[in-house]
PDB file of C-alpha atoms in Angstrom:
ATOM      1  CA  THR F 224     -40.139  16.703  21.125  1.00 41.00           C
ATOM      2  CA  ARG F 225     -37.079  14.900  19.702  1.00 40.00           C
ATOM      3  CA  PRO F 226     -33.831  15.068  21.740  1.00 40.00           C
ATOM      4  CA  SER F 227     -31.921  16.731  18.881  1.00 36.00           C
ATOM      5  CA  SER F 228     -34.331  19.677  18.752  1.00 34.00           C
ATOM      6  CA  ILE F 229     -34.233  20.071  22.556  1.00 29.00           C
ATOM      7  CA  MET F 230     -30.428  20.352  22.400  1.00 33.00           C
ATOM      8  CA  SER F 231     -30.419  22.854  19.543  1.00 35.00           C
ATOM      9  CA  GLY F 232     -33.196  24.833  21.195  1.00 35.00           C
ATOM     10  CA  SER F 233     -31.355  25.029  24.493  1.00 33.00           C
ATOM     11  CA  ILE F 234     -28.273  26.404  22.705  1.00 33.00           C
ATOM     12  CA  ARG F 235     -30.340  29.195  21.176  1.00 36.00           C
ATOM     13  CA  GLU F 236     -32.118  29.896  24.486  1.00 38.00           C
ATOM     14  CA  ARG F 237     -28.805  30.271  26.308  1.00 37.00           C
ATOM     15  CA  GLY F 238     -27.567  32.567  23.586  1.00 41.00           C
ATOM     16  CA  LEU F 239     -24.369  30.536  23.026  1.00 37.00           C
ATOM     17  CA  PRO F 240     -22.295  31.745  20.091  1.00 41.00           C
ATOM     18  CA  GLU F 241     -22.060  29.632  16.944  1.00 42.00           C
ATOM     19  CA  SER F 242     -18.359  29.041  17.623  1.00 41.00           C
ATOM     20  CA  THR F 243     -18.926  27.020  20.788  1.00 41.00           C
ATOM     21  CA  PRO F 244     -17.318  23.555  20.760  1.00 44.00           C
ATOM     22  CA  MET F 245     -20.771  21.946  20.648  1.00 43.00           C
ATOM     23  CA  ALA F 246     -21.855  23.976  17.647  1.00 42.00           C
ATOM     24  CA  ALA F 247     -18.487  23.541  15.931  1.00 43.00           C
ATOM     25  CA  SER F 248     -18.571  19.776  16.371  1.00 44.00           C
ATOM     26  CA  LYS F 249     -21.934  19.688  14.611  1.00 47.00           C
ATOM     27  CA  ALA F 250     -20.879  22.046  11.841  1.00 47.00           C
ATOM     28  CA  LYS F 251     -17.469  20.533  11.026  1.00 47.00           C
ATOM     29  CA  PRO F 252     -16.677  16.897  10.270  1.00 50.00           C
ATOM     30  CA  LYS F 253     -13.986  15.520  12.546  1.00 50.00           C
ATOM     31  CA  GLU F 254     -10.540  15.792  10.972  1.00 48.00           C
ATOM     32  CA  ALA F 255      -8.963  12.496  10.014  1.00 51.00           C
ATOM     33  CA  GLU F 256      -6.157  11.449  12.322  1.00 54.00           C
ATOM     34  CA  PRO F 257      -2.722  11.194  10.692  1.00 51.00           C
ATOM     35  CA  PRO F 258      -1.706   7.627   9.883  1.00 58.00           C
ATOM     36  CA  LYS F 259       0.281   5.907  12.618  1.00 76.00           C
ATOM     37  CA  ARG F 260       3.731   4.510  11.976  1.00 83.00           C
ATOM     38  CA  ASP F 261       3.306   0.792  11.510  1.00 92.00           C
ATOM     39  CA  ILE F 262       5.553  -1.583   9.561  1.00 95.00           C
ATOM     40  CA  SER F 263       5.082  -5.339   9.284  1.00 96.00           C
ATOM     41  CA  ILE F 264       6.719  -8.160   7.344  1.00 97.00           C
ATOM     42  CA  VAL F 265       4.434  -9.498   4.594  1.00 98.00           C
ATOM     43  CA  ASN F 266       6.726 -11.928   2.745  1.00 98.00           C
ATOM     44  CA  ILE F 267       9.956 -13.791   3.435  1.00 98.00           C
ATOM     45  CA  VAL F 268      11.701 -15.376   0.440  1.00 98.00           C
ATOM     46  CA  VAL F 269      14.135 -18.165   1.348  1.00 98.00           C
ATOM     47  CA  SER F 270      16.198 -20.784  -0.417  1.00 98.00           C
ATOM     48  CA  THR F 271      17.462 -24.132   0.788  1.00 98.00           C
ATOM     49  CA  SER F 272      18.721 -27.470  -0.477  1.00 98.00           C
ATOM     50  CA  LEU F 273      17.232 -30.850   0.400  1.00 98.00           C
ATOM     51  CA  GLU F 274      20.483 -32.462  -0.817  1.00 97.00           C
ATOM     52  CA  HIS F 275      18.576 -35.148  -2.725  1.00 97.00           C
ATOM     53  CA  ASP F 276      17.503 -35.505  -6.362  1.00 97.00           C
ATOM     54  CA  ILE F 277      13.754 -34.994  -6.732  1.00 97.00           C
ATOM     55  CA  PRO F 278      11.710 -36.808  -9.427  1.00 97.00           C
ATOM     56  CA  LEU F 279       9.520 -33.846 -10.382  1.00 97.00           C
ATOM     57  CA  GLU F 280       7.322 -35.750 -12.859  1.00 97.00           C
ATOM     58  CA  LYS F 281       6.450 -38.338 -10.227  1.00 96.00           C
ATOM     59  CA  MET F 282       5.791 -35.598  -7.708  1.00 96.00           C
ATOM     60  CA  ALA F 283       3.468 -33.765 -10.116  1.00 97.00           C
ATOM     61  CA  ALA F 284       1.597 -36.972 -10.965  1.00 96.00           C
ATOM     62  CA  THR F 285       1.086 -37.904  -7.304  1.00 96.00           C
ATOM     63  CA  LEU F 286       0.419 -34.629  -5.510  1.00 95.00           C
ATOM     64  CA  SER F 287      -2.622 -32.508  -6.392  1.00 93.00           C
ATOM     65  CA  ASN F 288      -1.229 -29.245  -4.999  1.00 95.00           C
ATOM     66  CA  THR F 289       1.541 -29.037  -7.624  1.00 97.00           C
ATOM     67  CA  GLU F 290       2.079 -27.475 -11.051  1.00 97.00           C
ATOM     68  CA  TYR F 291       4.777 -28.642 -13.426  1.00 98.00           C
ATOM     69  CA  ASN F 292       5.357 -27.447 -16.997  1.00 97.00           C
ATOM     70  CA  PRO F 293       8.964 -28.350 -17.836  1.00 96.00           C
ATOM     71  CA  GLU F 294       8.650 -26.895 -21.364  1.00 96.00           C
ATOM     72  CA  GLN F 295       8.085 -23.465 -19.812  1.00 96.00           C
ATOM     73  CA  PHE F 296      10.079 -23.648 -16.576  1.00 96.00           C
ATOM     74  CA  PRO F 297      12.353 -26.332 -15.061  1.00 96.00           C
ATOM     75  CA  GLY F 298      10.942 -26.062 -11.530  1.00 97.00           C
ATOM     76  CA  LEU F 299       7.818 -27.541  -9.969  1.00 98.00           C
ATOM     77  CA  VAL F 300       5.447 -25.294  -8.011  1.00 98.00           C
ATOM     78  CA  ILE F 301       3.940 -26.678  -4.812  1.00 98.00           C
ATOM     79  CA  ARG F 302       1.285 -24.693  -2.914  1.00 97.00           C
ATOM     80  CA  ILE F 303       0.767 -25.146   0.813  1.00 97.00           C
ATOM     81  CA  LYS F 304      -2.524 -24.084   2.395  1.00 96.00           C
ATOM     82  CA  GLU F 305      -1.299 -23.644   5.968  1.00 96.00           C
ATOM     83  CA  PRO F 306       0.880 -21.666   6.351  1.00 96.00           C
ATOM     84  CA  LYS F 307      -0.149 -20.064   3.044  1.00 97.00           C
ATOM     85  CA  THR F 308       3.057 -20.413   1.063  1.00 98.00           C
ATOM     86  CA  SER F 309       4.367 -21.531  -2.327  1.00 98.00           C
ATOM     87  CA  ALA F 310       7.646 -23.156  -3.225  1.00 98.00           C
ATOM     88  CA  LEU F 311       9.644 -23.827  -6.339  1.00 98.00           C
ATOM     89  CA  ILE F 312      11.312 -27.233  -6.253  1.00 98.00           C
ATOM     90  CA  PHE F 313      14.055 -28.192  -8.682  1.00 98.00           C
ATOM     91  CA  SER F 314      15.219 -31.692  -9.611  1.00 97.00           C
ATOM     92  CA  SER F 315      18.573 -31.007  -7.907  1.00 98.00           C
ATOM     93  CA  GLY F 316      16.760 -30.646  -4.576  1.00 97.00           C
ATOM     94  CA  LYS F 317      17.021 -26.853  -4.463  1.00 98.00           C
ATOM     95  CA  VAL F 318      13.913 -25.145  -3.006  1.00 98.00           C
ATOM     96  CA  VAL F 319      12.806 -21.511  -3.089  1.00 98.00           C
ATOM     97  CA  CYS F 320       9.937 -20.764  -0.713  1.00 98.00           C
ATOM     98  CA  THR F 321       7.833 -17.584  -0.686  1.00 98.00           C
ATOM     99  CA  GLY F 322       4.766 -16.270   1.129  1.00 98.00           C
ATOM    100  CA  ALA F 323       5.711 -16.852   4.778  1.00 98.00           C
ATOM    101  CA  ARG F 324       5.516 -13.913   7.186  1.00 97.00           C
ATOM    102  CA  THR F 325       7.694 -15.382   9.949  1.00 97.00           C
ATOM    103  CA  MET F 326      10.648 -17.753  10.123  1.00 96.00           C
ATOM    104  CA  GLU F 327       8.416 -20.175  12.067  1.00 97.00           C
ATOM    105  CA  GLN F 328       6.121 -20.311   9.023  1.00 98.00           C
ATOM    106  CA  VAL F 329       9.152 -20.868   6.778  1.00 98.00           C
ATOM    107  CA  SER F 330      10.236 -23.874   8.863  1.00 97.00           C
ATOM    108  CA  GLU F 331       6.710 -25.258   8.906  1.00 98.00           C
ATOM    109  CA  ALA F 332       6.395 -24.946   5.124  1.00 98.00           C
ATOM    110  CA  ILE F 333       9.728 -26.735   4.516  1.00 97.00           C
ATOM    111  CA  LYS F 334       8.660 -29.558   6.882  1.00 97.00           C
ATOM    112  CA  LYS F 335       5.420 -29.975   4.932  1.00 97.00           C
ATOM    113  CA  ILE F 336       7.356 -30.187   1.648  1.00 97.00           C
ATOM    114  CA  ILE F 337       9.593 -32.910   3.139  1.00 97.00           C
ATOM    115  CA  LYS F 338       6.493 -34.770   4.349  1.00 96.00           C
ATOM    116  CA  SER F 339       4.965 -34.534   0.864  1.00 96.00           C
ATOM    117  CA  LEU F 340       8.118 -36.084  -0.605  1.00 96.00           C
ATOM    118  CA  GLU F 341       7.723 -39.090   1.697  1.00 96.00           C
ATOM    119  CA  LYS F 342       4.510 -39.906  -0.198  1.00 94.00           C
ATOM    120  CA  ILE F 343       6.588 -40.616  -3.302  1.00 95.00           C
ATOM    121  CA  GLY F 344       9.257 -42.550  -1.419  1.00 96.00           C
ATOM    122  CA  ILE F 345      11.801 -39.731  -0.989  1.00 96.00           C
ATOM    123  CA  LYS F 346      13.260 -39.499   2.503  1.00 96.00           C
ATOM    124  CA  ILE F 347      15.172 -36.319   3.272  1.00 96.00           C
ATOM    125  CA  LYS F 348      17.825 -37.090   5.882  1.00 94.00           C
ATOM    126  CA  VAL F 349      19.356 -33.635   6.255  1.00 95.00           C
ATOM    127  CA  ASP F 350      18.065 -30.713   8.289  1.00 95.00           C
ATOM    128  CA  PRO F 351      17.906 -28.124   5.487  1.00 96.00           C
ATOM    129  CA  VAL F 352      19.895 -24.924   6.014  1.00 97.00           C
ATOM    130  CA  ILE F 353      17.637 -21.962   5.258  1.00 97.00           C
ATOM    131  CA  HIS F 354      19.020 -18.820   3.586  1.00 98.00           C
ATOM    132  CA  ILE F 355      16.918 -15.645   3.554  1.00 98.00           C
ATOM    133  CA  GLN F 356      17.046 -14.076   0.089  1.00 98.00           C
ATOM    134  CA  ASN F 357      14.639 -11.184   0.573  1.00 98.00           C
ATOM    135  CA  ILE F 358      12.176  -9.758   3.081  1.00 98.00           C
ATOM    136  CA  VAL F 359       9.244  -7.609   1.972  1.00 98.00           C
ATOM    137  CA  ALA F 360       7.686  -5.292   4.550  1.00 98.00           C
ATOM    138  CA  SER F 361       4.851  -2.804   4.208  1.00 98.00           C
ATOM    139  CA  GLY F 362       2.976  -0.279   6.299  1.00 97.00           C
ATOM    140  CA  SER F 363       2.993   3.443   7.001  1.00 97.00           C
ATOM    141  CA  VAL F 364       5.646   5.959   8.054  1.00 95.00           C
ATOM    142  CA  GLY F 365       2.989   7.945   9.906  1.00 93.00           C
ATOM    143  CA  MET F 366       3.093  11.106   7.800  1.00 93.00           C
ATOM    144  CA  ALA F 367       1.910  12.359   4.423  1.00 95.00           C
ATOM    145  CA  LEU F 368       4.604  12.532   1.746  1.00 96.00           C
ATOM    146  CA  ASN F 369       5.082  15.157  -0.964  1.00 97.00           C
ATOM    147  CA  LEU F 370       6.463  12.902  -3.671  1.00 97.00           C
ATOM    148  CA  ASN F 371       7.389  15.772  -6.027  1.00 97.00           C
ATOM    149  CA  THR F 372       9.557  17.330  -3.315  1.00 97.00           C
ATOM    150  CA  LEU F 373      11.152  13.970  -2.507  1.00 97.00           C
ATOM    151  CA  ALA F 374      11.896  13.300  -6.181  1.00 97.00           C
ATOM    152  CA  MET F 375      13.703  16.652  -6.450  1.00 96.00           C
ATOM    153  CA  LYS F 376      15.595  16.621  -3.169  1.00 96.00           C
ATOM    154  CA  LEU F 377      16.494  12.963  -2.556  1.00 96.00           C
ATOM    155  CA  ASP F 378      19.145  11.020  -4.462  1.00 96.00           C
ATOM    156  CA  ASN F 379      18.446   7.592  -5.981  1.00 97.00           C
ATOM    157  CA  THR F 380      14.758   8.151  -6.720  1.00 98.00           C
ATOM    158  CA  GLU F 381      12.512   7.279  -9.660  1.00 98.00           C
ATOM    159  CA  TYR F 382       9.137   8.973 -10.005  1.00 98.00           C
ATOM    160  CA  GLU F 383       6.896   8.799 -13.064  1.00 97.00           C
ATOM    161  CA  PRO F 384       3.395   9.699 -11.756  1.00 96.00           C
ATOM    162  CA  GLU F 385       1.823   9.306 -15.215  1.00 96.00           C
ATOM    163  CA  GLN F 386       2.840   5.646 -15.187  1.00 96.00           C
ATOM    164  CA  PHE F 387       2.702   4.722 -11.480  1.00 96.00           C
ATOM    165  CA  PRO F 388       1.560   6.662  -8.375  1.00 96.00           C
ATOM    166  CA  GLY F 389       4.474   5.558  -6.178  1.00 98.00           C
ATOM    167  CA  LEU F 390       8.021   6.867  -5.901  1.00 98.00           C
ATOM    168  CA  VAL F 391      10.944   4.411  -5.903  1.00 98.00           C
ATOM    169  CA  TYR F 392      13.674   5.312  -3.419  1.00 98.00           C
ATOM    170  CA  LYS F 393      16.853   3.261  -3.077  1.00 98.00           C
ATOM    171  CA  LEU F 394      19.377   3.057  -0.260  1.00 97.00           C
ATOM    172  CA  PRO F 395      22.231   1.424  -2.252  1.00 95.00           C
ATOM    173  CA  GLU F 396      24.560   1.039   0.734  1.00 95.00           C
ATOM    174  CA  ASP F 397      21.853  -0.965   2.530  1.00 95.00           C
ATOM    175  CA  LYS F 398      20.643  -2.786  -0.613  1.00 96.00           C
ATOM    176  CA  ALA F 399      17.111  -1.682   0.316  1.00 98.00           C
ATOM    177  CA  THR F 400      14.468  -0.332  -2.056  1.00 98.00           C
ATOM    178  CA  PHE F 401      11.321   1.509  -0.990  1.00 98.00           C
ATOM    179  CA  LEU F 402       8.070   2.271  -2.741  1.00 98.00           C
ATOM    180  CA  LEU F 403       6.647   5.458  -1.241  1.00 98.00           C
ATOM    181  CA  PHE F 404       3.084   6.749  -1.627  1.00 98.00           C
ATOM    182  CA  SER F 405       1.694  10.212  -0.880  1.00 97.00           C
ATOM    183  CA  ASN F 406      -0.523   8.933   1.976  1.00 96.00           C
ATOM    184  CA  GLY F 407       2.555   7.688   3.857  1.00 96.00           C
ATOM    185  CA  LYS F 408       2.181   4.037   2.863  1.00 97.00           C
ATOM    186  CA  ILE F 409       5.433   2.264   2.026  1.00 98.00           C
ATOM    187  CA  VAL F 410       6.753  -1.069   0.765  1.00 98.00           C
ATOM    188  CA  CYS F 411      10.312  -2.085   1.629  1.00 98.00           C
ATOM    189  CA  THR F 412      12.243  -4.820  -0.159  1.00 98.00           C
ATOM    190  CA  GLY F 413      15.843  -6.053  -0.264  1.00 98.00           C
ATOM    191  CA  THR F 414      16.510  -6.649   3.428  1.00 97.00           C
ATOM    192  CA  LYS F 415      17.417 -10.033   4.896  1.00 96.00           C
ATOM    193  CA  SER F 416      16.375  -9.794   8.550  1.00 96.00           C
ATOM    194  CA  GLU F 417      13.747  -8.150  10.726  1.00 94.00           C
ATOM    195  CA  GLU F 418      16.495  -6.066  12.359  1.00 96.00           C
ATOM    196  CA  GLU F 419      17.552  -4.794   8.918  1.00 97.00           C
ATOM    197  CA  VAL F 420      13.950  -3.851   8.113  1.00 96.00           C
ATOM    198  CA  LEU F 421      13.667  -1.758  11.280  1.00 95.00           C
ATOM    199  CA  ARG F 422      17.062  -0.144  10.731  1.00 96.00           C
ATOM    200  CA  VAL F 423      16.464   0.900   7.110  1.00 97.00           C
ATOM    201  CA  VAL F 424      12.943   2.162   7.885  1.00 96.00           C
ATOM    202  CA  GLU F 425      14.397   4.380  10.641  1.00 96.00           C
ATOM    203  CA  LYS F 426      16.989   5.614   8.141  1.00 96.00           C
ATOM    204  CA  LEU F 427      14.235   6.292   5.599  1.00 97.00           C
ATOM    205  CA  ILE F 428      12.180   8.321   8.108  1.00 95.00           C
ATOM    206  CA  LYS F 429      15.276  10.321   9.111  1.00 95.00           C
ATOM    207  CA  ASN F 430      15.946  11.150   5.439  1.00 96.00           C
ATOM    208  CA  LEU F 431      12.297  12.050   4.826  1.00 96.00           C
ATOM    209  CA  LYS F 432      12.202  14.424   7.796  1.00 94.00           C
ATOM    210  CA  LYS F 433      15.392  16.159   6.602  1.00 94.00           C
ATOM    211  CA  VAL F 434      13.714  16.939   3.289  1.00 94.00           C
ATOM    212  CA  LEU F 435      10.109  17.525   4.327  1.00 91.00           C
ATOM    213  CA  GLY F 436      10.773  19.126   7.730  1.00 77.00           C
TER     214      GLY F 436
END
């Protein structure tokens, strides 16, 4: 006899009611656990200056990991495999780097750009000062969200479910913008440090709990 039939038979023989935990666990699928609160940085956008004119045409002709279409845009795009980042480089020496998840990755990406420039005879003598322009974080607030209720009760929201399933919520005083989804997933943009991310997310959760209980 198969083990499963022995177990079900023994339940009947003992006369256990259908509502026993064993019977209930077989009858009902296990309820999904609520999402845990978890926020992580997914993109850091920085700018810097190499304080040196950059010959973009020469760079594009020499380096295979570049794209340059001056008729469409004045900057050159360079893609770095590790850490996986991209940068816009302008002839003035200004650089905008995106894709890094940590400041260590930012520094590594800038060093690789400087090393690439050495291949075309450009030596950068300064230690570039890095300015964070934007940090993008995403994750979950650990609770389901009623977006219709939030749209009615919170200020500074935009919600057009026919066009997009997320609700836009702004904290103007913190210059932070959130995308909120009904499953508790969020995207945060506009902050300039990890500490700011944590602070505005805590503020968001406090505001959500006031409205949703």
